[in-house]
C-alpha positions as a Markdown table, in Angstrom:
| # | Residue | x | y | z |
|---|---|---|---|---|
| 1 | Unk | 0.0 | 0.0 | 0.0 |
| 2 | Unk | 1.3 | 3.6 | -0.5 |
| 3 | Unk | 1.3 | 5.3 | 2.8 |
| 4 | Unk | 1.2 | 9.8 | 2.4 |
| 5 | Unk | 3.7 | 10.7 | 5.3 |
| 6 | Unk | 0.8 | 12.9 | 6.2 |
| 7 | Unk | -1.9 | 11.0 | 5.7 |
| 8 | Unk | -1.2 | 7.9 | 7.2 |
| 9 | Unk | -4.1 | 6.6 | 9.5 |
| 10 | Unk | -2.5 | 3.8 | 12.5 |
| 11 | Unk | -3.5 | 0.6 | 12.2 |
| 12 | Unk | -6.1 | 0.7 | 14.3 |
| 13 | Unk | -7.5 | 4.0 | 12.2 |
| 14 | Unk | -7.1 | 1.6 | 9.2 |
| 15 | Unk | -8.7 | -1.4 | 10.9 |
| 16 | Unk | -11.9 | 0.4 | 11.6 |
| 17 | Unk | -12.1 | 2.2 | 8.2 |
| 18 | Unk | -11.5 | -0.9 | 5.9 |
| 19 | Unk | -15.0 | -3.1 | 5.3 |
| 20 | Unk | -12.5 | -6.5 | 5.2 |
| 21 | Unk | -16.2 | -8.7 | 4.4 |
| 22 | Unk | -16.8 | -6.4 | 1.7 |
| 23 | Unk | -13.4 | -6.4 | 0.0 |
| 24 | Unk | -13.0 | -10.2 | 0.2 |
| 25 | Unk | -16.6 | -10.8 | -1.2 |
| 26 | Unk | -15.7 | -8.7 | -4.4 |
| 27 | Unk | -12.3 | -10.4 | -4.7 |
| 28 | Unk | -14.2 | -13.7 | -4.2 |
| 29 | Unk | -16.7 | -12.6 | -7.2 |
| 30 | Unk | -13.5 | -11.4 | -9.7 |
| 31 | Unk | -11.6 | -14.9 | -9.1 |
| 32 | Unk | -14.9 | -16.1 | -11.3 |
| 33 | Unk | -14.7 | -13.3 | -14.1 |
| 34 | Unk | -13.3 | -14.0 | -17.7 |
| 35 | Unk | -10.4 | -12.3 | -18.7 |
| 36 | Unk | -11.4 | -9.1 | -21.1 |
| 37 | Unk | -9.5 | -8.0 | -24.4 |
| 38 | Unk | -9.8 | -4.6 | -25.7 |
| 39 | Unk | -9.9 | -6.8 | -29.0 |
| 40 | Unk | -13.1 | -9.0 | -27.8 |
| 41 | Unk | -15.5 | -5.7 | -29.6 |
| 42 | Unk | -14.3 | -4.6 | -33.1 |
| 43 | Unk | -15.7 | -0.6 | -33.5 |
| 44 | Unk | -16.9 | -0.8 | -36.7 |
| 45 | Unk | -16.9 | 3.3 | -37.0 |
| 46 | Unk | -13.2 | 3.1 | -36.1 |
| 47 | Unk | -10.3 | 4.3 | -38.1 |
| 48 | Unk | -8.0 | 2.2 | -36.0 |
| 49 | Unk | -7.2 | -1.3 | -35.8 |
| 50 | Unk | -8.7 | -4.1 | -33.1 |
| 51 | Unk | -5.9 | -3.4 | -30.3 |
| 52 | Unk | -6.8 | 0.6 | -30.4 |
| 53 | Unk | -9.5 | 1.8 | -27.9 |
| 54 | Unk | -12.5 | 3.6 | -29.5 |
| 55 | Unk | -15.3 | 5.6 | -28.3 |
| 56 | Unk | -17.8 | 7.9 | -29.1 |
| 57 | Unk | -18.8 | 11.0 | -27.7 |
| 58 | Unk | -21.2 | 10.8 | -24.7 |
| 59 | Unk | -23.6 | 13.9 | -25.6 |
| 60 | Unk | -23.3 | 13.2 | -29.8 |
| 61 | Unk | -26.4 | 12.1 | -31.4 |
| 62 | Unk | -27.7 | 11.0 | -35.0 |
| 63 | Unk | -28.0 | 14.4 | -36.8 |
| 64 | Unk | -32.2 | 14.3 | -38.2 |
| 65 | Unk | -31.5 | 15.8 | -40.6 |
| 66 | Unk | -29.2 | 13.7 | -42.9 |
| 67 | Unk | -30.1 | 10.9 | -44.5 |
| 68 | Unk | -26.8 | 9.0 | -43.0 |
| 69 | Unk | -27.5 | 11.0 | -39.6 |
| 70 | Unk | -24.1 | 12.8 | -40.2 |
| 71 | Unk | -22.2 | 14.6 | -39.1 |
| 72 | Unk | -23.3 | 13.8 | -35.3 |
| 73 | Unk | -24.6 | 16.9 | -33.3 |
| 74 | Unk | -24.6 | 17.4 | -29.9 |
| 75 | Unk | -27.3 | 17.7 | -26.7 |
| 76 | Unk | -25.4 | 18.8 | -23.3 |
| 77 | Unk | -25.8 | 16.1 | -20.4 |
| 78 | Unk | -27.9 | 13.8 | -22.7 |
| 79 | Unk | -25.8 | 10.3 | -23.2 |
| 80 | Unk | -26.7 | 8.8 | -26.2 |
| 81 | Unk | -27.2 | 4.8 | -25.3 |
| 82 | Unk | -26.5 | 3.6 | -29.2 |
| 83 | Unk | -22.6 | 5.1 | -29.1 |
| 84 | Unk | -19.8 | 2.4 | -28.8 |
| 85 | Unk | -19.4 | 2.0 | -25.4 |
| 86 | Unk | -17.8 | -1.8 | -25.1 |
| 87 | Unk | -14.3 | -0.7 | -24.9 |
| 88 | Unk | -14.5 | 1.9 | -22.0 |
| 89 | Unk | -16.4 | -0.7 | -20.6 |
| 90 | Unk | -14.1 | -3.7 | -21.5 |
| 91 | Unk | -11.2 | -1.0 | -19.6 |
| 92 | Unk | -13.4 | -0.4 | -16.3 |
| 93 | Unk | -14.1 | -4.0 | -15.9 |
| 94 | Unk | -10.7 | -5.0 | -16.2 |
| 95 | Unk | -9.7 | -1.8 | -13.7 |
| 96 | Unk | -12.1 | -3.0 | -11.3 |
| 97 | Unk | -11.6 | -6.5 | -10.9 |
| 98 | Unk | -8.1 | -6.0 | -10.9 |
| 99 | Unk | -8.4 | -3.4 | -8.1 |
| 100 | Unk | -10.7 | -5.9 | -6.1 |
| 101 | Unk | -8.0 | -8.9 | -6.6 |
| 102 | Unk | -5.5 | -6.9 | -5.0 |
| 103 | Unk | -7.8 | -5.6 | -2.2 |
| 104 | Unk | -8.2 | -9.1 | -1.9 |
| 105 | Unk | -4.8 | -10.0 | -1.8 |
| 106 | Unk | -3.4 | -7.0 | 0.6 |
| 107 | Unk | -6.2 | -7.9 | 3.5 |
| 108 | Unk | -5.6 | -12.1 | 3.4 |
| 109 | Unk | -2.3 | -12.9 | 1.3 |
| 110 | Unk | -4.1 | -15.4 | -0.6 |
| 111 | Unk | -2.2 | -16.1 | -3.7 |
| 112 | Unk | -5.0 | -16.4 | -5.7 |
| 113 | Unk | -6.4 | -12.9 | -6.0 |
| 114 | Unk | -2.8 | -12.3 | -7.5 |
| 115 | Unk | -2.8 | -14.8 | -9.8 |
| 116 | Unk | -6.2 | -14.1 | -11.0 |
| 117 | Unk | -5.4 | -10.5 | -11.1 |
| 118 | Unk | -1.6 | -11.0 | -13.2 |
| 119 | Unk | -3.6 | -12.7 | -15.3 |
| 120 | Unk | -5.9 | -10.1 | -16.0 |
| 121 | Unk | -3.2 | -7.1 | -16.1 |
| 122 | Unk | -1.0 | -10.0 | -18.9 |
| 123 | Unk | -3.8 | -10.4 | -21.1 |
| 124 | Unk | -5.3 | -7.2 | -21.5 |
| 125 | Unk | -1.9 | -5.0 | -21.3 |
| 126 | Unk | 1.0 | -7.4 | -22.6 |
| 127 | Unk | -0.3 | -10.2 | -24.4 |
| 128 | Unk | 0.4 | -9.7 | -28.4 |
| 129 | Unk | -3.0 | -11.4 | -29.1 |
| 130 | Unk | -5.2 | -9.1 | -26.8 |
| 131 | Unk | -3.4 | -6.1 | -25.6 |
| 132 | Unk | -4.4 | -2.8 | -25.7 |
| 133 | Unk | -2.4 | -0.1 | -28.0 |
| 134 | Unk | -1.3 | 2.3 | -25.3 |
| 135 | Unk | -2.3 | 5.2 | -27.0 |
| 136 | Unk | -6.1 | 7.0 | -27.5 |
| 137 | Unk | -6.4 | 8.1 | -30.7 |
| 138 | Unk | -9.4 | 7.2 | -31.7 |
| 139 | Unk | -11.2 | 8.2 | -27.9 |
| 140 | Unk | -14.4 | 9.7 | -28.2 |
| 141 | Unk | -14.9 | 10.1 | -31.6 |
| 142 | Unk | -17.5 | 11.8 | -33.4 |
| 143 | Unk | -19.3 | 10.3 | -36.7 |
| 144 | Unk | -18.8 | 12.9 | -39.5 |
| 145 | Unk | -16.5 | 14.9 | -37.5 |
| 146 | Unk | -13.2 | 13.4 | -36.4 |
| 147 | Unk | -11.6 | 10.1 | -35.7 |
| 148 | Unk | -10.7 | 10.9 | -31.9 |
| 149 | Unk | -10.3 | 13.9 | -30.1 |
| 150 | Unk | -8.2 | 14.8 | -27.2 |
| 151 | Unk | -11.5 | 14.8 | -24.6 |
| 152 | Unk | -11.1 | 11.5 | -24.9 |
| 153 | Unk | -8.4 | 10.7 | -23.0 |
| 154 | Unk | -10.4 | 10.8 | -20.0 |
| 155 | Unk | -11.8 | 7.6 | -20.8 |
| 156 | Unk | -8.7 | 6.1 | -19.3 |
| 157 | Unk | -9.6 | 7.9 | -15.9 |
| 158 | Unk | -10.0 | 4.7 | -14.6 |
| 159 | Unk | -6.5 | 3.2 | -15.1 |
| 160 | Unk | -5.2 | 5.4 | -12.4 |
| 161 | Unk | -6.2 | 2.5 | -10.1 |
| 162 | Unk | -4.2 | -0.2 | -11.7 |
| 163 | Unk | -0.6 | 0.9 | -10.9 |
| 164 | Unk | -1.0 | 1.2 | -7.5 |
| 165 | Unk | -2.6 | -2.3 | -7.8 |
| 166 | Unk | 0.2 | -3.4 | -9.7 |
| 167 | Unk | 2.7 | -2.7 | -7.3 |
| 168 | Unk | 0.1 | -3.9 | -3.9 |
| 169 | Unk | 0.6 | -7.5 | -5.7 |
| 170 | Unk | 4.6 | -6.8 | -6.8 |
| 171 | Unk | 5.5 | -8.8 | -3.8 |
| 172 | Unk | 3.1 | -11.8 | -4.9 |
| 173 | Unk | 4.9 | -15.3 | -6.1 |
| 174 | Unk | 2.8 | -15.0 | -9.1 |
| 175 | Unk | 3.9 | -11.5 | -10.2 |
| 176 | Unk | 7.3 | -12.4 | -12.5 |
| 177 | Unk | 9.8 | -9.7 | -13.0 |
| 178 | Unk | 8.8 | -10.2 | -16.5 |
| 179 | Unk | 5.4 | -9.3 | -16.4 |
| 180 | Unk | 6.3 | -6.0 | -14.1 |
| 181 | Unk | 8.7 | -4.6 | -15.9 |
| 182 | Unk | 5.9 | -5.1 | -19.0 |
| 183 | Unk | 3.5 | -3.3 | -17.2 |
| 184 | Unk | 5.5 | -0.6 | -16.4 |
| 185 | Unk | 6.8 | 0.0 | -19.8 |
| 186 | Unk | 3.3 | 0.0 | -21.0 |
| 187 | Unk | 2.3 | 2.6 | -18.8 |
| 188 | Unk | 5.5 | 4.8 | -19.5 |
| 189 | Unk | 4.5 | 4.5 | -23.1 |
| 190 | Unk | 1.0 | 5.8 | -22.3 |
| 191 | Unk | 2.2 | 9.0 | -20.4 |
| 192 | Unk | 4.6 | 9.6 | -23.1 |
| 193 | Unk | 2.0 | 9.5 | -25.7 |
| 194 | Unk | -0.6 | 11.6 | -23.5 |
| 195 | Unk | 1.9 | 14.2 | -22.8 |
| 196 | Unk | 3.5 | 14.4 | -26.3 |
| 197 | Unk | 0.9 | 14.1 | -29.1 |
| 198 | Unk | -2.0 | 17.0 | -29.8 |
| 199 | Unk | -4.6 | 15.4 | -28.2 |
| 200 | Unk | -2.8 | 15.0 | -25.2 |
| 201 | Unk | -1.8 | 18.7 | -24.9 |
| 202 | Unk | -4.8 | 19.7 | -26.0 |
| 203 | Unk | -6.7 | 18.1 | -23.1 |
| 204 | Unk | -3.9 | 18.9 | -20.5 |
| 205 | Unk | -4.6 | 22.4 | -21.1 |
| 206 | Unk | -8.3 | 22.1 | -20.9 |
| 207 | Unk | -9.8 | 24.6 | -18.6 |
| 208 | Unk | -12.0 | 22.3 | -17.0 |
| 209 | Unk | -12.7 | 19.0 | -15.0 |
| 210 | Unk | -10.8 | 17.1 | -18.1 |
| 211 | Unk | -7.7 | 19.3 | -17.7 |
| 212 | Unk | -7.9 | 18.0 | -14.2 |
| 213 | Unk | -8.2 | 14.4 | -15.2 |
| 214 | Unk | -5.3 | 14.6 | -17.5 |
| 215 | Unk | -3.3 | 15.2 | -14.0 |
| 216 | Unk | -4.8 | 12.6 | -12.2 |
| 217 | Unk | -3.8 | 10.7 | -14.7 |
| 218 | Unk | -0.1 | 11.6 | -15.4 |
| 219 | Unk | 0.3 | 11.9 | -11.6 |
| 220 | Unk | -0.8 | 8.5 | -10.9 |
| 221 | Unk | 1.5 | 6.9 | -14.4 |
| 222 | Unk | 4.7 | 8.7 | -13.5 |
| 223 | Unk | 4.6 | 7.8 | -9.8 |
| 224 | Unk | 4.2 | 3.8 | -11.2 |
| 225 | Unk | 7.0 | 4.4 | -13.7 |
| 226 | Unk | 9.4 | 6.7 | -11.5 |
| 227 | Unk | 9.0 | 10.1 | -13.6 |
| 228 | Unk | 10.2 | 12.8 | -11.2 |
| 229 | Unk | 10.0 | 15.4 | -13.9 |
| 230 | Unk | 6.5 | 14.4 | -14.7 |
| 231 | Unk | 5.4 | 14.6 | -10.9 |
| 232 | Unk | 7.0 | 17.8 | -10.5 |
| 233 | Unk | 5.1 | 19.6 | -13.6 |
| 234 | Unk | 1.6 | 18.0 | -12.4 |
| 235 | Unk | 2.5 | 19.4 | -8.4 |
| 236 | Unk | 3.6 | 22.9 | -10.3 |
| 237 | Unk | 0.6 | 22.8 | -12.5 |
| 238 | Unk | -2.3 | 21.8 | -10.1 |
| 239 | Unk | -0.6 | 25.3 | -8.2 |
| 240 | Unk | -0.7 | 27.7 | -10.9 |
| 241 | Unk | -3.7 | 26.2 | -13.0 |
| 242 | Unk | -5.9 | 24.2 | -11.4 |
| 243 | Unk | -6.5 | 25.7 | -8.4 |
| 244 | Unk | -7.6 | 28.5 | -10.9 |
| 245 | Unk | -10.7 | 26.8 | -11.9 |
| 246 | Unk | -12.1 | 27.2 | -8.5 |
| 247 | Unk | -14.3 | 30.1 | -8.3 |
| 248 | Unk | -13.0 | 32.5 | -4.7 |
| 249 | Unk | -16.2 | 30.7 | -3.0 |
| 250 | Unk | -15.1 | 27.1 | -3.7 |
| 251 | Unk | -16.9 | 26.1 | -6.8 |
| 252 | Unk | -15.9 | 25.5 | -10.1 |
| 253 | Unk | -17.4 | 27.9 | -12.4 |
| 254 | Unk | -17.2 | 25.7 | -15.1 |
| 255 | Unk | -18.7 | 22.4 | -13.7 |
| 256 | Unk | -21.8 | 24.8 | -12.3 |
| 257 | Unk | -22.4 | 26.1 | -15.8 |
| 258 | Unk | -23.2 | 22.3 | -17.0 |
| 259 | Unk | -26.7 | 20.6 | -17.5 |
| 260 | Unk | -25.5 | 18.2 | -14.7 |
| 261 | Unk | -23.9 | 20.8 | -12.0 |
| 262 | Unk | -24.2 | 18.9 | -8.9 |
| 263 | Unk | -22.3 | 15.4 | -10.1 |
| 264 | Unk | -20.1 | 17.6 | -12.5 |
| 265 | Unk | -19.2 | 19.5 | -9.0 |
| 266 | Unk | -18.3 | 16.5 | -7.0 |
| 267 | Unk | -16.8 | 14.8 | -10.3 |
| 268 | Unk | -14.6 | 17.6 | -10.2 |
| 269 | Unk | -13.0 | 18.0 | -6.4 |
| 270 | Unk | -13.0 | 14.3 | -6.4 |
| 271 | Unk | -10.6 | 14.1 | -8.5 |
| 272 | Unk | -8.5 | 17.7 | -7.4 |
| 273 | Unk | -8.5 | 15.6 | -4.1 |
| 274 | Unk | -7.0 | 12.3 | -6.1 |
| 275 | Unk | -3.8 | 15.1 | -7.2 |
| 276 | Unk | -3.5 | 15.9 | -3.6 |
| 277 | Unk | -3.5 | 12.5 | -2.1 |
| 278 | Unk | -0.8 | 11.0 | -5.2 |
| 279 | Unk | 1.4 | 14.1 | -5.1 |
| 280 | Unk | 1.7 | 15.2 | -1.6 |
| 281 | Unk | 4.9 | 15.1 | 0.0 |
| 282 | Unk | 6.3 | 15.9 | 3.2 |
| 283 | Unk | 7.9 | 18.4 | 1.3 |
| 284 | Unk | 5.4 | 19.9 | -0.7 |
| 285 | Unk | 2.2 | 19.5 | 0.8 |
| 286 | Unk | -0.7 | 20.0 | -1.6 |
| 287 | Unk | -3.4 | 19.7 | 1.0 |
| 288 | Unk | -2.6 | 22.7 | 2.8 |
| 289 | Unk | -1.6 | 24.6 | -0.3 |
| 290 | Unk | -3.1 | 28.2 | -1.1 |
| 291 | Unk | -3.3 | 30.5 | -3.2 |
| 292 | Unk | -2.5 | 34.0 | -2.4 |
| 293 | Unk | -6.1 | 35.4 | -2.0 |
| 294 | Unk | -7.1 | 32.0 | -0.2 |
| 295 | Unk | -7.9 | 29.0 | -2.9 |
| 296 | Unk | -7.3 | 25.7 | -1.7 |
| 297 | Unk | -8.3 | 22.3 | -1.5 |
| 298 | Unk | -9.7 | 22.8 | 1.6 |
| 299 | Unk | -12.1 | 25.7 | 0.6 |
| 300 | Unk | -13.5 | 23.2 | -2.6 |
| 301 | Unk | -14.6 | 21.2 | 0.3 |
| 302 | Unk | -16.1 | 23.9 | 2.6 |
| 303 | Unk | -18.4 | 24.6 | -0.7 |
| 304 | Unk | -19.3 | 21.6 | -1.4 |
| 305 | Unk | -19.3 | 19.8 | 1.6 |
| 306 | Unk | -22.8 | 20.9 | 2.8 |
| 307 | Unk | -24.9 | 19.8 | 0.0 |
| 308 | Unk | -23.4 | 16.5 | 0.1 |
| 309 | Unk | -24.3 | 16.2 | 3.7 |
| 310 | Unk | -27.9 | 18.0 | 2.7 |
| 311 | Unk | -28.6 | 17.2 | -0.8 |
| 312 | Unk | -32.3 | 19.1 | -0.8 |
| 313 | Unk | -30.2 | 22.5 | 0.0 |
| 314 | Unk | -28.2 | 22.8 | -3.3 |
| 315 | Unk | -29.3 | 26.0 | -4.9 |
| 316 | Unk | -29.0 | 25.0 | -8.6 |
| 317 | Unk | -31.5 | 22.7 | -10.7 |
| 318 | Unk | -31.5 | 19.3 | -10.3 |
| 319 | Unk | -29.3 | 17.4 | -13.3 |
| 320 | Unk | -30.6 | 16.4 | -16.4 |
| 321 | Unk | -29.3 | 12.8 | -15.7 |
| 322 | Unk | -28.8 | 10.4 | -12.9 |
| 323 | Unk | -28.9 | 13.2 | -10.3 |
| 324 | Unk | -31.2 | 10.3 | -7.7 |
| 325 | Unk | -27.3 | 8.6 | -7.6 |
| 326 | Unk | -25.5 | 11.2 | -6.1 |
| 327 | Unk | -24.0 | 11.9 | -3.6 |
| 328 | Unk | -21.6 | 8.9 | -3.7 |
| 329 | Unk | -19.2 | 7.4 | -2.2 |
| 330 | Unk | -16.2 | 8.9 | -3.7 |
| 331 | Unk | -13.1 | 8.2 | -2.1 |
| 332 | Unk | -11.9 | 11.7 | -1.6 |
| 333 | Unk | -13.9 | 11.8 | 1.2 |
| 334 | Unk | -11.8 | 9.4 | 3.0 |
| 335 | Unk | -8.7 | 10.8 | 1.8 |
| 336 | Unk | -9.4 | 14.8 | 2.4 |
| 337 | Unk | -10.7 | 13.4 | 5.9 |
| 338 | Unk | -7.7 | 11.6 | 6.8 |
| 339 | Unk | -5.3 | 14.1 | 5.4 |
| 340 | Unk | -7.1 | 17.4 | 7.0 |
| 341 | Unk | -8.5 | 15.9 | 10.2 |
| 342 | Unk | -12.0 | 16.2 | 9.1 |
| 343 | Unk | -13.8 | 13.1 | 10.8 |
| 344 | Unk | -17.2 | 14.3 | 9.7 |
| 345 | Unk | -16.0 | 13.8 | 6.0 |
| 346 | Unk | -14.8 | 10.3 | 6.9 |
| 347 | Unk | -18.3 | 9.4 | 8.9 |
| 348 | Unk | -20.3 | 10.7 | 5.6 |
| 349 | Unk | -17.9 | 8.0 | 3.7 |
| 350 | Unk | -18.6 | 5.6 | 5.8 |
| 351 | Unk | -22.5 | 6.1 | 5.1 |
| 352 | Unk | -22.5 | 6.1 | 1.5 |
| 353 | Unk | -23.5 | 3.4 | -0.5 |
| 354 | Unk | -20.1 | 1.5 | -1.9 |
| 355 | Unk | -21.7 | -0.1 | -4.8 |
| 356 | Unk | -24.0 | 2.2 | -6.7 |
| 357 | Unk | -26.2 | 0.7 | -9.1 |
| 358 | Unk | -26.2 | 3.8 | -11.6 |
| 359 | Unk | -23.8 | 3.5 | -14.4 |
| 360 | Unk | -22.8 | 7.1 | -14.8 |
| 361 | Unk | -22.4 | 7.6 | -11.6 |
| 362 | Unk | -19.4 | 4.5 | -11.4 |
| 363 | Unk | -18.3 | 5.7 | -14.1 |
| 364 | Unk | -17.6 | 8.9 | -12.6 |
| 365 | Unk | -15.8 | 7.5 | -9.6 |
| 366 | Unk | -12.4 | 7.0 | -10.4 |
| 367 | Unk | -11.0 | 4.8 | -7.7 |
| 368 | Unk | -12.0 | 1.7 | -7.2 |
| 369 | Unk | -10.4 | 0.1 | -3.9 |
| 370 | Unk | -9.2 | 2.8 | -2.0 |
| 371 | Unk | -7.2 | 0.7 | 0.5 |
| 372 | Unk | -4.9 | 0.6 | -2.4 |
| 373 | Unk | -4.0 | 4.1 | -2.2 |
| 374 | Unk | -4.0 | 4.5 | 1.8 |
C-alpha cells in the first residue's frame, strides 16, 4: 500500500475504516470473471485497428437531418445509449476486478487474488494477441467529424487504479519480473503518448474537469514508472492552473455552468482531491496549499461539503441525468478526511452506499479500492 507521510491513519484507524467482508466478497466474485480483451468488440466506425481503444462521444447524437445522420450533433448532459461504449467498458471492468483482486490479496495474502489479477493485467496489457495499444487516438470520436479527439483521454480515468494495484501485488509469487517490468513500460509509453501528441496537450490544457483528469492521470502513471519530472510539472501545475478553476467561494465555475452541476461538482473535487492524495509530500504539501487570496483544497470542500451532507439545500437545478445517484461514495472523502483531520468527511464516507447501481455515476468515480491508495 502507499502510505502519504501525512496521511497515514494507525493501524487501528485503518482497521476500523477498511470493510475486510466487503473487499474479500468482491475479490471472491473477480476470481470467477473471464479475462477481457480490448480486442473482444471490433468498433466498426473506427479508423483504428482491433488493439486501439475507440469511443464515441457521450452527448453526440444522429444528426435528423441527414439521411446517413451525419455529421453527429450534440445535446449537453444527454448520453446517447447507441454510441460504442464496449471498450471503456471492457477498460473499467478490467480496472475493477483487478483493483478488487488486489484488495483481496493486501487484506488475506491469498495467492489467488494475485494470480487471477496477473492474469488479467497479462492479457489485456502485454499479451500480443489481446493487448491494448497504449495510445487513444481514436477516444471519443464523433461520426462525421473526427476520428478521436483529445477529450477522450479521460476515458482512461480509470487506469489510475491499476498501478497502485500493480505494485500492492509486486511482492506476490505470481507476479514475475517479466510481467512487471511489461506493465510498467506499458504505462510509461502511455504518459509519453498523453503528454506528447496533440490530443494530449490539447486536453492537459483544458480549462475544466478534463484538464484536471489529465493530472490525475499523469500523476498516478509517472509515480508507477518513477518520472520525477513528470510529478514535479503536475505538483507545479495543479498550483498555478488548477486551483484556478475554482471560483474564490469554492466552486468551479465551469462544472456549475453544466446541465449536470451537482455530479459535474463532486466529479470535479473528487478528482483535485485524487492530485492531492498521489502528489503530496512531506515536502510539498498539496493539501494545505493556497493560493494568495485564499484558494485551496480545503475551501473546494467547505463549498461543497454541505450539500453533500444536505442534498435538498443545493441552490442550482436538479441534473438532467442520474442526479437520484448522487452523492456517492467517492473516495476523496476518505482521503481529504484523513489528510485534514475532518472526521465528519470520513463518517459521511462511511454512510454512503459502496456499490452504486447507476452507471454514470461508477463511471464517474475513479478509484475503485481505496485501500490501495492508503
Amino acid at each position: 500500500m502507499n502510505m502519504d507521510a501525512r496521511s497515514a491513519p494507525t493501524e487501528l484507524d485503518l482497521n476500523s475504516l477498511i470493510d475486510r467482508s466487503w473487499i474479500v466478497k468482491h475479490a471472491d466474485e473477480s476470481l470467477k470473471a473471464s479475462p477481457i480483451h480490448i480486442t473482444d468488440a471490433v468498433a466498426p466506425m473506427s479508423e483504428g485497428g482491433p488493439h486501439d481503444f475507440y469511443s464515441n462521444g457521450d452527448y453526440w447524437w444522429p444528426n435528423p437531418d441527414t439521411p446517413d445522420g451525419l455529421p453527429y450533433i450534440r445535446r449537453d448532459g444527454e448520453s446517447n445509449p447507441e454510441n460504442f461504449y464496449y471498450h471503456r467498458g471492457f477498460l473499467r471492468s478490467m480496472r475493477t476486478l483487478v483493483a478488487h483482486l488486489a484488495a483481496g490479496y493486501v487484506v488475506t495474502k491469498q495467492e489467488a487474488y494475485a494470480e487471477k489479477a496477473v492474469q488479467l493485467l497479462r492479457e489485456f496489457f502485454l499479451d500480443e494477441r489481446t493487448r491494448m495499444n497504449p495510445n487513444l487516438l481514436y477516444a471519443q470520436a464523433i461520426p462525421g467529424i473526427c476520428a478521436g479527439r483529445g477529450i477522450g483521454i479521460i476515458d482512461t480515468l480509470h487506469l489510475i487504479d491499476v498501478p497502485v494495484a500493480i505494485d500492492a501485488i509486486k511482492s506476490s509469487a505470481s507476479m514475475s519480473e517479466d510481467v512487471y517490468v511489461g506493465l510498467k513500460a506499458w504505462f510509461a509509453d502511455y504518459l509519453e503518448w498523453m503528454s506528447t501528441h496533440p490530443n494530449g496537450i490539447e486536453e492537459m490544457n483544458a480549462d475544466n474537469n478534463h484538464g484536471v483528469c489529465w493530472f490525475v492521470q499523469a500523476a498516478a502513471f509517472a509515480r508507477f514508472t518513477g518520472n520525477e519530472e513528470m510529478l514535479q510539472f503536475c505538483r507545479e501545475r495543479y498550483k498555478t492552473t488548477l486551483l484556478g478553476q475554482m471560483a474564490l467561494d469554492g466552486g468551479f465555475p465551469r462544472e456549475l455552468g453544466r446541465t449536470k452541476p451537482y455530479g459535474y461538482s463532486i466529479f470535479v473535487l473528487d478528482n483535485m482531491i485524487n492530485l492531492c492524495q498521489i502528489l503530496s509530500t512531506p515536502d510539498d504539501d498539496l493539501w494545505g496549499f493556497e493560493l494568495p487570496d485564499g484558494r485551496s483544497i480545503g475551501r473546494g470542500l467547505d463549498y461543497l461539503f454541505p450539500y453533500l451532507i444536505d442534498k435538498a439545500s443545493w441552490p442550482l437545478p436538479p441534473d438532467v441525468e442520474h442526479d437520484e445517484g448522487w452523492p456517492a461514495k467517492v473516495p476523496s472523502l476518505l482521503f481529504a478526511g484523513l489528510a485534514l483531520n475532518k472526521p465528519e468527511y470520513i463518517e459521511l464516507w462511511k454512510s454512503l452506499d459502496p456499490d452504486p447501481t447507476d452507471t454514470e455515476v461508477r463511471r464517474n468515480i475513479a478509484i475503485r479500492q481505496p485501500i490501495l491508495w492508503l
